[in-house]
Short mmCIF file of C-alpha atoms in Angstrom, two decimals:
data_model
loop_
_atom_site.label_atom_id
_atom_site.label_comp_id
_atom_site.label_asym_id
_atom_site.label_seq_id
_atom_site.Cartn_x
_atom_site.Cartn_y
_atom_site.Cartn_z
CA ARG N 165 -5.30 -1.49 -26.10
CA VAL N 166 -6.80 0.82 -28.17
CA ALA N 167 -8.69 -1.78 -30.19
CA ARG N 168 -9.81 -3.82 -26.65
CA LEU N 169 -10.88 -0.36 -25.37
CA ILE N 170 -13.03 0.11 -28.21
CA GLY N 171 -14.04 -3.32 -29.41
CA GLU N 172 -14.26 -4.86 -26.02
CA GLU N 173 -15.22 -2.27 -23.63
CA GLY N 174 -17.18 -0.16 -25.70
CA VAL N 175 -14.97 3.50 -25.39
CA ARG N 176 -15.65 6.06 -28.11
CA PRO N 177 -12.88 6.49 -30.30
CA GLN N 178 -13.67 10.36 -29.22
CA ARG N 179 -12.58 9.73 -25.89
CA ILE N 180 -9.39 8.34 -27.08
CA LEU N 181 -5.89 10.13 -27.22
CA ALA N 182 -3.16 8.13 -28.68
CA VAL N 183 0.55 9.74 -28.82
CA THR N 184 4.05 9.00 -30.61
CA PHE N 185 6.64 10.52 -31.83
CA THR N 186 7.33 10.35 -35.55
CA ASN N 187 4.92 11.01 -38.40
CA LYS N 188 5.57 7.43 -39.33
CA ALA N 189 5.05 5.49 -35.97
CA ALA N 190 1.64 7.91 -36.00
CA GLY N 191 0.69 6.10 -39.58
CA VAL N 192 1.74 2.68 -38.28
CA MET N 193 -0.48 3.29 -35.36
CA ARG N 194 -3.64 4.28 -37.27
CA ASP N 195 -3.23 1.19 -39.84
CA ARG N 196 -2.68 -1.12 -37.08
CA ILE N 197 -5.82 0.34 -35.13
CA ALA N 198 -7.98 0.09 -38.42
CA GLU N 199 -6.93 -3.39 -39.09
CA LEU N 200 -7.82 -4.92 -36.15
CA LEU N 201 -11.36 -2.97 -35.38
CA GLY N 202 -12.14 -3.07 -39.41
CA GLU N 203 -11.92 0.05 -40.30
CA GLU N 204 -10.36 3.39 -38.82
CA PRO N 205 -12.65 4.76 -35.92
CA ARG N 206 -13.94 8.48 -36.32
CA GLY N 207 -13.11 10.77 -33.74
CA ILE N 208 -10.00 9.26 -32.16
CA TRP N 209 -6.86 11.69 -32.06
CA VAL N 210 -3.73 9.92 -33.18
CA GLY N 211 -0.34 11.51 -33.68
CA THR N 212 2.80 13.22 -33.08
CA PHE N 213 2.88 15.17 -29.70
CA HIS N 214 3.41 18.24 -32.28
CA SER N 215 0.60 17.54 -34.29
CA ILE N 216 -1.55 16.94 -31.67
CA CYS N 217 -0.55 20.18 -30.11
CA ALA N 218 -0.94 21.92 -33.30
CA ARG N 219 -4.42 20.74 -33.37
CA LEU N 220 -5.33 21.69 -30.04
CA LEU N 221 -3.75 25.22 -30.59
CA ARG N 222 -6.06 25.66 -34.07
CA ARG N 223 -9.09 24.67 -32.27
CA GLU N 224 -8.46 26.61 -29.62
CA GLY N 225 -7.23 29.87 -31.23
CA ASP N 226 -9.48 32.35 -29.72
CA ARG N 227 -7.64 31.74 -26.35
CA LEU N 228 -4.16 32.95 -27.89
CA ALA N 229 -3.10 36.24 -29.30
CA ARG N 230 -1.71 34.63 -32.45
CA GLY N 231 -5.32 33.30 -33.12
CA ALA N 232 -5.93 30.13 -34.81
CA ARG N 233 -4.38 31.35 -38.11
CA PHE N 234 -0.64 31.09 -36.98
CA THR N 235 2.52 29.71 -39.15
CA ILE N 236 4.20 26.96 -38.19
CA TYR N 237 8.11 27.69 -38.84
CA ASP N 238 10.33 24.24 -39.90
CA GLU N 239 13.97 24.07 -38.74
CA ASP N 240 14.97 26.58 -41.67
CA ASP N 241 12.71 28.95 -40.84
CA SER N 242 13.39 29.04 -37.16
CA LEU N 243 17.13 29.39 -38.25
CA ARG N 244 16.70 32.38 -40.38
CA ALA N 245 14.67 33.95 -37.48
CA LEU N 246 17.29 33.13 -34.94
CA LYS N 247 19.93 35.10 -37.34
CA ARG N 248 17.42 37.91 -37.51
CA ALA N 249 17.42 38.12 -33.85
CA MET N 250 21.25 37.80 -33.55
CA GLU N 251 21.27 40.73 -36.03
CA GLU N 252 19.36 42.86 -33.44
CA ALA N 253 21.29 41.66 -30.86
CA GLY N 254 24.54 42.79 -32.44
CA LEU N 255 25.89 39.17 -32.42
CA ASP N 256 28.55 38.01 -35.22
CA THR N 257 27.47 35.13 -36.89
CA GLY N 258 31.18 34.21 -37.64
CA ARG N 259 31.66 33.75 -33.76
CA TRP N 260 28.68 32.35 -32.52
CA SER N 261 26.83 29.58 -34.38
CA PRO N 262 23.20 30.33 -35.27
CA ALA N 263 22.52 26.54 -35.05
CA ALA N 264 23.94 26.28 -31.45
CA LEU N 265 22.20 29.32 -30.13
CA ARG N 266 18.73 27.66 -31.70
CA GLY N 267 19.60 24.49 -29.94
CA ARG N 268 20.11 26.27 -26.60
CA ILE N 269 16.51 28.08 -26.80
CA SER N 270 15.11 24.71 -28.22
CA ASP N 271 16.14 23.03 -24.95
CA ALA N 272 14.88 26.23 -22.78
CA LYS N 273 11.35 25.92 -24.27
CA ASN N 274 11.36 22.16 -23.95
CA ALA N 275 12.02 22.79 -20.51
CA LEU N 276 9.38 25.10 -20.35
CA VAL N 277 12.05 27.98 -19.32
CA GLY N 278 10.92 31.31 -20.91
CA PRO N 279 13.23 34.21 -22.16
CA ALA N 280 12.98 36.09 -18.63
CA GLU N 281 14.01 32.83 -16.70
CA TYR N 282 16.81 32.06 -18.66
CA GLU N 283 18.42 35.24 -18.36
CA GLU N 284 18.42 35.22 -14.21
CA HIS N 285 20.39 32.02 -14.64
CA ALA N 286 23.17 32.90 -17.72
CA PHE N 287 26.43 33.40 -16.53
CA ASP N 288 28.60 31.82 -19.45
CA LEU N 289 29.59 33.26 -22.22
CA MET N 290 27.27 31.18 -23.95
CA SER N 291 24.34 31.71 -22.06
CA ARG N 292 24.78 35.47 -21.99
CA ALA N 293 24.31 35.37 -25.56
CA VAL N 294 21.48 33.05 -25.93
CA ALA N 295 20.03 35.29 -23.03
CA ASP N 296 20.29 38.34 -25.47
CA VAL N 297 18.60 36.55 -28.70
CA TYR N 298 15.99 34.82 -26.71
CA PRO N 299 13.59 37.38 -26.19
CA LEU N 300 14.34 39.19 -29.39
CA TYR N 301 13.59 35.91 -31.42
CA GLU N 302 10.42 35.87 -29.35
CA ARG N 303 9.66 38.61 -30.46
CA ILE N 304 9.87 37.96 -34.10
CA LEU N 305 7.74 34.91 -34.07
CA VAL N 306 5.05 36.85 -32.34
CA ARG N 307 5.63 39.52 -35.15
CA SER N 308 5.50 37.52 -37.63
CA CYS N 309 2.24 35.31 -36.01
CA ALA N 310 4.33 32.11 -35.86
CA TYR N 311 5.30 29.27 -33.57
CA ASP N 312 8.22 27.34 -33.89
CA PHE N 313 7.55 23.32 -33.21
CA ASP N 314 8.94 23.75 -29.80
CA ASP N 315 6.39 26.39 -29.16
CA LEU N 316 3.60 23.95 -30.14
CA LEU N 317 4.24 22.16 -26.76
CA VAL N 318 4.73 25.38 -24.83
CA HIS N 319 1.80 26.95 -25.96
CA ALA N 320 -0.20 23.63 -25.37
CA VAL N 321 0.89 23.39 -21.97
CA ARG N 322 -0.08 27.19 -21.19
CA LEU N 323 -3.57 26.61 -23.06
CA LEU N 324 -4.40 23.55 -20.60
CA GLU N 325 -2.96 24.79 -17.60
CA ASP N 326 -3.46 28.66 -17.59
CA HIS N 327 -7.32 28.15 -19.41
CA GLN N 328 -8.86 25.72 -16.59
CA ASP N 329 -12.06 25.33 -18.60
CA VAL N 330 -9.94 24.14 -21.61
CA GLY N 331 -7.55 22.04 -19.34
CA ALA N 332 -10.50 20.71 -17.59
CA ARG N 333 -12.73 19.55 -21.03
CA TYR N 334 -10.04 18.19 -22.75
CA ALA N 335 -9.06 15.89 -19.57
CA GLU N 336 -12.27 15.16 -19.57
CA ARG N 337 -13.01 14.30 -23.17
CA PHE N 338 -9.66 12.14 -23.64
CA LEU N 339 -10.56 9.59 -21.17
CA HIS N 340 -7.63 7.31 -22.29
CA VAL N 341 -4.18 8.79 -22.83
CA LEU N 342 -1.84 6.60 -24.20
CA VAL N 343 1.83 7.31 -25.07
CA ASP N 344 4.54 5.50 -27.11
CA GLU N 345 8.06 5.76 -26.24
CA TYR N 346 7.54 7.61 -22.63
CA GLN N 347 11.11 7.01 -21.96
CA ASP N 348 11.91 9.74 -24.68
CA THR N 349 9.42 12.66 -23.65
CA ASN N 350 10.68 16.19 -22.39
CA HIS N 351 9.29 17.92 -19.59
CA ALA N 352 6.67 19.72 -21.66
CA GLN N 353 5.43 16.61 -23.17
CA TYR N 354 5.28 15.25 -19.35
CA ARG N 355 3.22 18.26 -18.33
CA ILE N 356 0.69 17.81 -21.09
CA VAL N 357 0.48 13.98 -20.57
CA ARG N 358 0.04 15.24 -16.56
CA ARG N 359 -2.54 17.49 -17.00
CA LEU N 360 -4.74 15.72 -19.80
CA ALA N 361 -4.77 12.55 -16.99
CA ALA N 362 -4.77 14.15 -13.96
CA GLY N 363 -8.77 13.77 -12.98
CA HIS N 364 -9.39 10.03 -14.09
CA GLY N 365 -5.38 9.06 -14.35
CA ASN N 366 -6.29 6.30 -17.19
CA VAL N 367 -2.98 6.53 -18.80
CA CYS N 368 -1.30 3.77 -20.57
CA VAL N 369 2.52 4.81 -21.51
CA VAL N 370 5.25 2.08 -23.01
CA GLY N 371 8.76 2.50 -22.82
CA ASP N 372 12.15 1.84 -21.73
CA ASP N 373 14.28 3.69 -19.70
CA ASP N 374 17.57 2.07 -21.04
CA GLN N 375 16.39 3.18 -24.62
CA SER N 376 16.14 6.94 -23.89
CA ILE N 377 17.70 8.46 -26.95
CA TYR N 378 16.76 11.88 -27.30
CA GLY N 379 18.34 13.30 -24.19
CA TRP N 380 20.04 15.49 -26.53
CA ARG N 381 16.42 16.79 -27.59
CA GLY N 382 15.34 17.72 -23.81
CA ALA N 383 14.10 14.09 -22.89
CA ASP N 384 14.11 13.25 -19.51
CA VAL N 385 14.41 9.78 -18.36
CA ARG N 386 13.13 10.50 -15.04
CA ASN N 387 9.67 10.93 -16.29
CA ILE N 388 9.40 7.05 -17.13
CA LEU N 389 11.36 6.24 -14.01
CA ASP N 390 9.16 8.30 -11.51
CA PHE N 391 5.82 6.89 -13.44
CA GLU N 392 4.82 5.12 -10.77
CA ARG N 393 4.69 7.96 -8.12
CA ASP N 394 3.06 9.95 -10.55
CA PHE N 395 0.29 7.74 -11.21
CA PRO N 396 0.02 5.90 -7.96
CA GLY N 397 -1.85 2.57 -8.10
CA SER N 398 -0.76 2.43 -11.74
CA ALA N 399 -0.21 -1.54 -13.11
CA VAL N 400 3.36 -1.94 -14.42
CA ILE N 401 4.25 -4.96 -17.07
CA ARG N 402 8.06 -5.41 -16.70
CA LEU N 403 9.99 -7.03 -19.72
CA GLU N 404 10.08 -9.90 -18.92
CA GLU N 405 6.73 -10.52 -18.09
CA ASN N 406 5.52 -8.85 -21.21
CA TYR N 407 7.61 -11.88 -23.26
CA ARG N 408 5.41 -14.38 -21.62
CA SER N 409 2.22 -12.57 -21.66
CA ARG N 410 2.95 -12.16 -25.57
CA PRO N 411 0.58 -14.83 -26.79
CA ALA N 412 -1.97 -14.14 -24.47
CA ILE N 413 -1.75 -10.44 -26.12
CA LEU N 414 -2.06 -11.72 -30.05
CA GLU N 415 -5.05 -13.99 -28.93
CA VAL N 416 -7.08 -10.99 -28.04
CA ALA N 417 -5.90 -9.08 -31.05
CA ASN N 418 -6.57 -12.11 -33.23
CA SER N 419 -10.05 -12.98 -31.79
CA VAL N 420 -10.78 -8.84 -32.47
CA ILE N 421 -9.49 -9.26 -36.05
CA GLU N 422 -11.70 -12.22 -36.70
CA ARG N 423 -14.45 -10.85 -35.27
CA ASN N 424 -14.83 -7.78 -37.49
CA ARG N 425 -14.19 -9.56 -40.33
CA ALA N 426 -17.03 -11.97 -39.98
CA ARG N 427 -19.28 -8.97 -39.20
#
C-alpha cells in the first residue's frame, strides 16, 4: 500500500506514517518499501509505536516538562527505579515482587490511568501496594528526566491531545496512517491512531482478532473489533477475500518493481 501511494498515487513520502510492533518488523517494512520503489523514500516515518513516539517527543520537547533531552529507561532501569520507590514507600521487596508491581504500573500507563486515578480504584492489598509506589516511581522518573517505555506512549497521547496545535499539525502532516498487527494495540496506541487519523480518516490497519497475543501487555482486541464503528465507511477485506485478491495484489506490486527497475 505504501508503494502504491507513493508510486501510483503520487503521495509524498513525508505524508505517510507506517507503524508496527517490533524493530525487526519495522526494518523488514522499510526494506520492502525500498525494493518496491527502487529506493528508500526520504521523509517517510516507519517504525514501532515506541520509536515513533520517542521521535515525536524529541521533536516537540519544548512543550514538555522534561524537554527534548530526556533519557529512555529500559526494563532494567525501570526495575531499579521501582525498587527505589518501594524503599521510599517502606515496602519489603521480599514480600512484594518488584516485577509484579512494575507490571501493574505498566498496565495502568497503557490504559492511560495515572497514579491518582489508580488510587481511587485500589481496594485489594496488591492494588494498594501499587498505589503507594506508583506516584513515587513517577517522581523518580521526573527527577531523572527520564521516560520508561510506557511513558513514550502516554506522553505522546498527552502531547497530541492536550496541545491542539501539535495534534492538528501532525494529523495534517500524516495524511495516510498505516498500522500493522492492529489487534495488538493497547488503549494508548489506539488513542494515538485515532488522533492522527481524526481529520481525514485515511487509516489502513492489518490485523486478525484471532491472533491477539499481547493481552498480557495491555492489548485490547476491541480496537480491531470496533474498527468499522470508529471509522465509518471503511472498507474491510476479510481473510477469505484477501486470499482471492492475492494474485492481483502481487501483480500491482510486481508492476511497480519492474517500472522502477526500468528507470
